[in-house]
Coordinates of C-alpha atoms and ligand atoms in Angstrom, one line a residue:
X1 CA -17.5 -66.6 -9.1
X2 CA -15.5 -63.3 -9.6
X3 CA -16.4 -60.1 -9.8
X4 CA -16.4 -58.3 -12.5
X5 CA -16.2 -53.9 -13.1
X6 CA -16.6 -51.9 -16.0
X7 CA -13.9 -49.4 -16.2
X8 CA -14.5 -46.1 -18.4
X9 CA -12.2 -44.4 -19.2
X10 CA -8.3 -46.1 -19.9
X11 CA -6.3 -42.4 -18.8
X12 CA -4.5 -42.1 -15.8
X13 CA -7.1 -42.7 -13.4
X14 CA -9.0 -45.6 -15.6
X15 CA -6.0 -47.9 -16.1
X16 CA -4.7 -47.3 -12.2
X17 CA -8.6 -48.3 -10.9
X18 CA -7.8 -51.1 -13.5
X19 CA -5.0 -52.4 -11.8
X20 CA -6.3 -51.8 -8.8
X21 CA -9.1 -54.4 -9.0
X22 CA -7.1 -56.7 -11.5
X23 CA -4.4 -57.1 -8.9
X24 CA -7.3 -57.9 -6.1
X25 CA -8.8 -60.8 -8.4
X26 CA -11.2 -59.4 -9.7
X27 CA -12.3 -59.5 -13.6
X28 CA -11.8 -56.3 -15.3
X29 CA -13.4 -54.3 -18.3
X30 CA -11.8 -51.6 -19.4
X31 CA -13.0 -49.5 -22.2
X32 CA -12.5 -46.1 -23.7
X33 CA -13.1 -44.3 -27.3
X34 CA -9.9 -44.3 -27.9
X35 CA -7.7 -47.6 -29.3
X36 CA -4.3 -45.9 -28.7
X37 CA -5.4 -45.2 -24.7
X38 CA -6.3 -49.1 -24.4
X39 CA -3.0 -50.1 -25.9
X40 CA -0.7 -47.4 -23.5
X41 CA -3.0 -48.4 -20.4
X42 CA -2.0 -52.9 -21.3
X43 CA 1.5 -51.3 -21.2
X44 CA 1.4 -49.7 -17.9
X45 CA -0.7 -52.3 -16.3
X46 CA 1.7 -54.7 -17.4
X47 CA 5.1 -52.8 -16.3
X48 CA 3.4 -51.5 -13.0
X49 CA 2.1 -55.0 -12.0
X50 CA 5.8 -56.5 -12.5
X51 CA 7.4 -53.6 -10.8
X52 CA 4.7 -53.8 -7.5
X53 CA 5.4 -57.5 -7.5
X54 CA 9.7 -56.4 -6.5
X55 CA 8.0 -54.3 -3.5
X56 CA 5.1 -57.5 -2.7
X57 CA 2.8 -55.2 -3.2
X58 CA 1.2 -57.4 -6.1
X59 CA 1.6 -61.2 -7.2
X60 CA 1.2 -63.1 -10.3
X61 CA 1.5 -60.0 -12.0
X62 CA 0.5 -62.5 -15.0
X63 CA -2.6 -63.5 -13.8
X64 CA -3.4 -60.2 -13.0
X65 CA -3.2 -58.8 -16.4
X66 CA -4.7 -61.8 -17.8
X67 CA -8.3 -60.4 -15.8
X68 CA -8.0 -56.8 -17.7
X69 CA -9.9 -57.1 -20.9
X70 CA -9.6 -54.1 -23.1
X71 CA -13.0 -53.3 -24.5
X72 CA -14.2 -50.7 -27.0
X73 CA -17.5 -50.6 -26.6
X74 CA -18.8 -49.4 -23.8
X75 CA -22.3 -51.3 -23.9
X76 CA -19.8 -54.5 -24.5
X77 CA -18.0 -53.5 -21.0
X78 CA -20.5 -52.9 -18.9
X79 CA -22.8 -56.0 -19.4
X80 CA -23.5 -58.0 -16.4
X81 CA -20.7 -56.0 -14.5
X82 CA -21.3 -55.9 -10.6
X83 CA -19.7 -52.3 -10.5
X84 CA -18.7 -49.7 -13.0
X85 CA -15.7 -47.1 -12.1
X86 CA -16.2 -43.7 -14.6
X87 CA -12.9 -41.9 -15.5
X88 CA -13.6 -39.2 -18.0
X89 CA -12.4 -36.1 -18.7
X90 CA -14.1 -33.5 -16.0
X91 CA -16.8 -32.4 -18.0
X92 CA -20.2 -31.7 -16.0
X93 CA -21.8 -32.8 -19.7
X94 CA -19.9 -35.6 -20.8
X95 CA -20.5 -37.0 -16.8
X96 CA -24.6 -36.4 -17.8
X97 CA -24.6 -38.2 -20.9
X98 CA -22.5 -41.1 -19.9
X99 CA -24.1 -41.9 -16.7
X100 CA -27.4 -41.7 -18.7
X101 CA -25.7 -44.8 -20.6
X102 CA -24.7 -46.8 -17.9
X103 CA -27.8 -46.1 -16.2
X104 CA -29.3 -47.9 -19.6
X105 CA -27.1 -50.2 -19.7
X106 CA -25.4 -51.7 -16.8
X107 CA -27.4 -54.0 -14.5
X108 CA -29.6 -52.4 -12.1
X109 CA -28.1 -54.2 -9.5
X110 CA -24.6 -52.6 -10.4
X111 CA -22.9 -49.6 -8.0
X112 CA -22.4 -46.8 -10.7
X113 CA -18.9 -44.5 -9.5
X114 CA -17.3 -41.8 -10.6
X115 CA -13.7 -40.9 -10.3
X116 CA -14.7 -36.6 -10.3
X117 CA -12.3 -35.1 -8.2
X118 CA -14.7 -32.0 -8.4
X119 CA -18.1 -32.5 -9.7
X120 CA -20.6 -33.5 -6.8
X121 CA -22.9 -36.2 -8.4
X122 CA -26.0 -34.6 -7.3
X123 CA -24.8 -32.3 -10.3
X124 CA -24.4 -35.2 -12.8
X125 CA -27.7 -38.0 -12.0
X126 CA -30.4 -36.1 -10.8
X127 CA -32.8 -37.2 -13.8
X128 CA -31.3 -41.1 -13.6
X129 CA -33.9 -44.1 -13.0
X130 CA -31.0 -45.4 -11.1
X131 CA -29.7 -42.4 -9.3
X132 CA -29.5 -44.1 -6.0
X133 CA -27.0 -46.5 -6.8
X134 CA -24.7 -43.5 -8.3
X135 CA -22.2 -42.3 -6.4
X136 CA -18.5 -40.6 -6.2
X137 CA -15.9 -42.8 -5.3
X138 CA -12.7 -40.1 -5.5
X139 CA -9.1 -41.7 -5.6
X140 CA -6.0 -40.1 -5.7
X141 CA -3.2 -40.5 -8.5
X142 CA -2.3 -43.0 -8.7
X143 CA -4.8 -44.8 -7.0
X144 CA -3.0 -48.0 -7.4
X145 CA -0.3 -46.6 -4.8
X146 CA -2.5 -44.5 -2.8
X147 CA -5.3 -46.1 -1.2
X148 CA -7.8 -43.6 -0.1
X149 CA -11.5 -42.9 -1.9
X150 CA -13.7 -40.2 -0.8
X151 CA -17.2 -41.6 -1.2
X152 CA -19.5 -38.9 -1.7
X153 CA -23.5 -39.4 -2.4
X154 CA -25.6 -36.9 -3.7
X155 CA -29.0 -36.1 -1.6
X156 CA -30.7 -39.5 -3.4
X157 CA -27.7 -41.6 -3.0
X158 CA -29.2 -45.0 -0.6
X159 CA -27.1 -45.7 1.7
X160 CA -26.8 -49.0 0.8
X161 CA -24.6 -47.9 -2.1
X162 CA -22.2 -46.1 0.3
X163 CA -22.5 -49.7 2.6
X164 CA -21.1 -51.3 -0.9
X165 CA -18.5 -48.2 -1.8
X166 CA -17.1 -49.0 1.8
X167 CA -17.2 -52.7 1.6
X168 CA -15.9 -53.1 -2.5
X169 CA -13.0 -50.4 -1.8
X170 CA -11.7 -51.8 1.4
X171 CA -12.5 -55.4 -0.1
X172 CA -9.6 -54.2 -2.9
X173 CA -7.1 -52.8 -0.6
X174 CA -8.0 -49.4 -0.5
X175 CA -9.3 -46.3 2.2
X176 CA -12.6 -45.8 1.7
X177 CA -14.5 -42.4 3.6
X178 CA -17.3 -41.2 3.9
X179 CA -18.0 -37.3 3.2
X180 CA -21.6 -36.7 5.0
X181 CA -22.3 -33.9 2.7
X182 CA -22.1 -32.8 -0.7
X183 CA -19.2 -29.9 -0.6
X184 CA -16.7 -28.1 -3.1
X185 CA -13.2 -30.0 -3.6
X186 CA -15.0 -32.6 -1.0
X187 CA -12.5 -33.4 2.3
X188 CA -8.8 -34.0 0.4
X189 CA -8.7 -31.2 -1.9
X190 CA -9.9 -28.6 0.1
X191 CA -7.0 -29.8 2.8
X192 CA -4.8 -29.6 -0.4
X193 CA -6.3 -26.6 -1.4
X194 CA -5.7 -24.4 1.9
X195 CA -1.6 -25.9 2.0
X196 CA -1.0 -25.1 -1.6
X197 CA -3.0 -21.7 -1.3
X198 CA -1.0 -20.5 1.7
X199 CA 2.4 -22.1 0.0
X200 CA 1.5 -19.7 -3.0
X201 CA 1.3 -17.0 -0.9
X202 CA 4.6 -17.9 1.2
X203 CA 6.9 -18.2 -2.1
X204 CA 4.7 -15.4 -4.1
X205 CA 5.7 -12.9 -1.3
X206 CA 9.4 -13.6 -0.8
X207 CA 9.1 -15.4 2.8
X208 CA 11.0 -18.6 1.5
X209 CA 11.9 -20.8 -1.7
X210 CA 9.9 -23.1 -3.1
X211 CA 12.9 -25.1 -2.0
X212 CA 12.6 -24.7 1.2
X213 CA 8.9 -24.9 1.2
X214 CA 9.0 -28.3 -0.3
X215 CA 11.4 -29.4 2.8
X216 CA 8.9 -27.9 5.4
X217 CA 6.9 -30.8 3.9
X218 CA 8.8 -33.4 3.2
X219 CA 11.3 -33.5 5.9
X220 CA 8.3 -31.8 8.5
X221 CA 4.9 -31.8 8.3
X222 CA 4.5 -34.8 5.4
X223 CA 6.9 -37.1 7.3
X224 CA 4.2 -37.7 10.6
X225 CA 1.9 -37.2 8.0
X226 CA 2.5 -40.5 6.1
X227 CA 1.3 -42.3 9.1
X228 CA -0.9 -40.5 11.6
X229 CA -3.5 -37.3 10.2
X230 CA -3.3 -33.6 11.6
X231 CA -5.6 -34.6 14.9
X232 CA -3.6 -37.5 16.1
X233 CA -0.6 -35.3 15.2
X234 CA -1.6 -32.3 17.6
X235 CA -3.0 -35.1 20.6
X236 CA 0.8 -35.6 21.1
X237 CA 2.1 -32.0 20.6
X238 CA 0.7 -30.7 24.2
X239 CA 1.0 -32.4 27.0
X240 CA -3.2 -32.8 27.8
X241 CA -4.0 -33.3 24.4
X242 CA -6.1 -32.2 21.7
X243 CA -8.4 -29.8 24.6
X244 CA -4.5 -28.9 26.0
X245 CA -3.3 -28.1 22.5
X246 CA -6.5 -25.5 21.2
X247 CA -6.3 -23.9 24.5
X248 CA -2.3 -23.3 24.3
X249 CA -2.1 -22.3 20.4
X250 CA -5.4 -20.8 19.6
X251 CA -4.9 -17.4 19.7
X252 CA -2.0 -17.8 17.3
X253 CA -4.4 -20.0 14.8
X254 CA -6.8 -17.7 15.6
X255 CA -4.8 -15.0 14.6
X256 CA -3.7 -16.2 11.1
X257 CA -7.7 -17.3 10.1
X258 CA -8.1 -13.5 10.8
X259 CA -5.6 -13.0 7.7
X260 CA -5.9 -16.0 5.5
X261 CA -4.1 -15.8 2.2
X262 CA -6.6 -13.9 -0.4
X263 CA -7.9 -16.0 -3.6
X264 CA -5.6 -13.6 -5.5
X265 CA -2.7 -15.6 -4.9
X266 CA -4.2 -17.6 -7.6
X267 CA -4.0 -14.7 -10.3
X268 CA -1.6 -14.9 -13.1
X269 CA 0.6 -12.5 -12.0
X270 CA 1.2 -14.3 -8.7
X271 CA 1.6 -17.5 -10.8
X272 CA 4.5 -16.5 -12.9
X273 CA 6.3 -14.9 -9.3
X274 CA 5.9 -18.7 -7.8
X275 CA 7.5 -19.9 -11.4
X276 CA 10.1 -17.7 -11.9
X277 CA 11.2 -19.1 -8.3
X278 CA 10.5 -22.5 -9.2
X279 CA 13.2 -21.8 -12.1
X280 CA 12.9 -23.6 -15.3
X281 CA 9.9 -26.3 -16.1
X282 CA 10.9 -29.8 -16.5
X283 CA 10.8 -31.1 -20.3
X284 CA 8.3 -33.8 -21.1
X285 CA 11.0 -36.6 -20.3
X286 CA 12.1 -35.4 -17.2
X287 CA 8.2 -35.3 -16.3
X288 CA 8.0 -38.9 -17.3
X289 CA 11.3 -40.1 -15.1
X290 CA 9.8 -38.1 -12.3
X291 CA 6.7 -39.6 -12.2
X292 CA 8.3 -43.4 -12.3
X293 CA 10.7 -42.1 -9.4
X294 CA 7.7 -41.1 -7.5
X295 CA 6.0 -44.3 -8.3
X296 CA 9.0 -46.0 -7.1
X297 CA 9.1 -44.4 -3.7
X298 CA 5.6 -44.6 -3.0
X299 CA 5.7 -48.6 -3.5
X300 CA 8.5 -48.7 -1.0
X301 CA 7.0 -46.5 1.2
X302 CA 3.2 -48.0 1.0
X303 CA 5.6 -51.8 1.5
X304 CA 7.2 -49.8 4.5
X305 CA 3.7 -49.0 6.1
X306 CA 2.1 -52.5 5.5
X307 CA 5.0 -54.1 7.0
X308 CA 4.9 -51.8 10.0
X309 CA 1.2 -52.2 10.4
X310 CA 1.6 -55.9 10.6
X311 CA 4.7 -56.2 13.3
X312 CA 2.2 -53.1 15.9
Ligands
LIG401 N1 -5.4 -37.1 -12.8 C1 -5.7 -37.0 -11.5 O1 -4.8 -36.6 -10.7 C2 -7.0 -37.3 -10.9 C3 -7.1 -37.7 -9.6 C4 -8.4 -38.0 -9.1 C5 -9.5 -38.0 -9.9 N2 -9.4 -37.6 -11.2 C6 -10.6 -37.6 -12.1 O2 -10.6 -38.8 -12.9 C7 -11.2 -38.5 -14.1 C8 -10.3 -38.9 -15.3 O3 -9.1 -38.2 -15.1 P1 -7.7 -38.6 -15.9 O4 -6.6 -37.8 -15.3 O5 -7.7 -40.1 -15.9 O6 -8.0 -38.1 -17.4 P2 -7.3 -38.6 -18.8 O7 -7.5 -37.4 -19.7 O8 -6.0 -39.1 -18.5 O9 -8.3 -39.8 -19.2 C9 -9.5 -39.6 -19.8 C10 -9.8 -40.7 -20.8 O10 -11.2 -40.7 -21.2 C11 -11.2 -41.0 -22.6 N3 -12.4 -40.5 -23.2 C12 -12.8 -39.2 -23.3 N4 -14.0 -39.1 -23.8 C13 -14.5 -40.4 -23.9 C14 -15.8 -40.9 -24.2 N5 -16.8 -40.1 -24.6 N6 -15.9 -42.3 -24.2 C15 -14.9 -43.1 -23.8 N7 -13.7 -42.6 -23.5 C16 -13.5 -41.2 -23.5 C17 -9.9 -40.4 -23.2 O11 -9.5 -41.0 -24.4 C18 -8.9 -40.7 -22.0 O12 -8.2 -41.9 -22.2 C19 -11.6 -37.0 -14.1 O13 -12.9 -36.9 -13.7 C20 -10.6 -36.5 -13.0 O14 -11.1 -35.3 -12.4 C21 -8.2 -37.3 -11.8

């Protein structure tokens, strides 16, 4: 029989976990307090689904849709669900109260996950009955084009729910890993966080545009980075390896954690510096065409990948 999930939450995270697991066969409930969010996310699954099927990243984009039903209850969605997939707005309180509810409500036997990018659950389902099935399973946006979840227990989390979180996610198509310990921005955004924090500084001071900055990325760094991560990156930039590599450039890494980029970078006045250089903000509409360009590349580039993964 398929599975079914109980997706809360139909924003940008809700309705891309929706057609995540729609597109992987499985039966999906998505609900949210909101009728107007239910009828935008149909849209999007719809056009996204018919628009992955042009890169073969999805088929019977009919079918697919067909498995999504939009649900406004939230009691309604999550009965007899196998897993549940929370996507509300990042609110420590709002996370309390609703995971109280599903903990009422969904089958004990169901994996309870959260979409915080931030919140560490331990801070969220301390006072559950059902604590140890709750966990965070953190995607990316959109998680229908990017495949890797942080899976991050609190302290009471069994580790048989982080055996499921690996299992359901990969099951699905996606990255699942495993962050040992509760931490702060857990593994992705603290990576983000000390690149963006250092960038701020770089364009805040004068060294470079954020032109120029966005080509160290995309034509440097971000271009091995699409396909092997920073340690398999340095095993091949000296000639013994990772040991070879620390002992050739660590004083110079060395020397710039001696100086790292102060949290001040973050202050308003350094803010408006970065978007004075940035020049003027995109309108609303040119927001929306970016993001379907992005979406665009990213399916050709995730098609790219599989397709090169296949013929190694
Ligand atoms: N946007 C991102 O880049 C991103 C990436 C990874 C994780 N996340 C996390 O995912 C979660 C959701 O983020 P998002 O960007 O989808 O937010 P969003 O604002 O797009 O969506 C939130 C949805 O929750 C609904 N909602 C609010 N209160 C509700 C309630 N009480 N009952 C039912 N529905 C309710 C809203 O109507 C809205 O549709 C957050 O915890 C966020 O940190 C976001």
């Amino acid at each position: 029989m398929d599975k079914t999930i109980a997706v809360i939450g139909a924003g940008l995270i809700g309705r891309a976990w929706s057609t995540v697991f729609a597109r992987a066969g499985w039966q999906v409930r998505l609900t949210d307090n909101a009728t107007a969010q239910l009828d935008a996310a149909r849209d999007f699954i719809a056009a996204s689904l018919a628009e992955q099927v042009t890169h073969g990243l999805a088929n019977d984009p009919e079918a697919a849709l067909a498995r999504v039903a939009f649900v406004p209850e939230l009691r309604t969605a999550v009965a007899g669900v196998d897993w549940v997939q929370e996507n509300l707005p990042e609110v420590v309180e709002l996370k309390q109260a609703v995971f109280a509810e599903l903990d009422r409500h969904a089958p004990t036997s169901a994996v309870l996950a959260s979409s915080t990018s931030a919140i560490p659950a331990s801070r969220f389902t301390g006072a559950l009955a059902g604590r140890a099935r709750c966990i965070v399973a953190h995607p990316v946006n959109p998680p229908h084009l990017v495949p890797i979840v942080e899976l991050c227990g609190a302290p009471w989390t069994a580790p048989e729910t982080v055996a499921r979180a690996l299992a359901v996610y990969a099951e699905v198509g996606q990255v699942p890993i495993v962050v040992r310990k509760e931490l702060d921005g857990f593994i992705l955004n603290r990576l983000q966080g000390a690149l963006l924090t250092e960038a701020m500084r770089l364009v805040g001071e004068g060294y470079v545009s954020p032109d120029d900055l966005d080509k160290t990325v995309r034509d440097g760094l971000g271009l091995r980075w699409a396909f092997m991560g920073p340690f398999a990156t340095i095993e091949l930039n000296a000639p013994g390896g990772v040991a070879d590599y620390c002992a050739r450039y660590s004083d110079f890494y060395r020397r710039l954690a001696a100086n790292p980029a102060p949290a001040s970078v973050w202050d308003e006045a350094n803010a408006k510096r970065v978007g004075d250089a940035l020049g003027t903000p995109h309108s609303q509409a040119q927001r929306d065409a970016r993001t379907r360009w992005r979406d665009r590349r990213l399916m050709a580039l995730v098609a790219h990948k599989r397709q090169q993964d296949q013929s190694e």
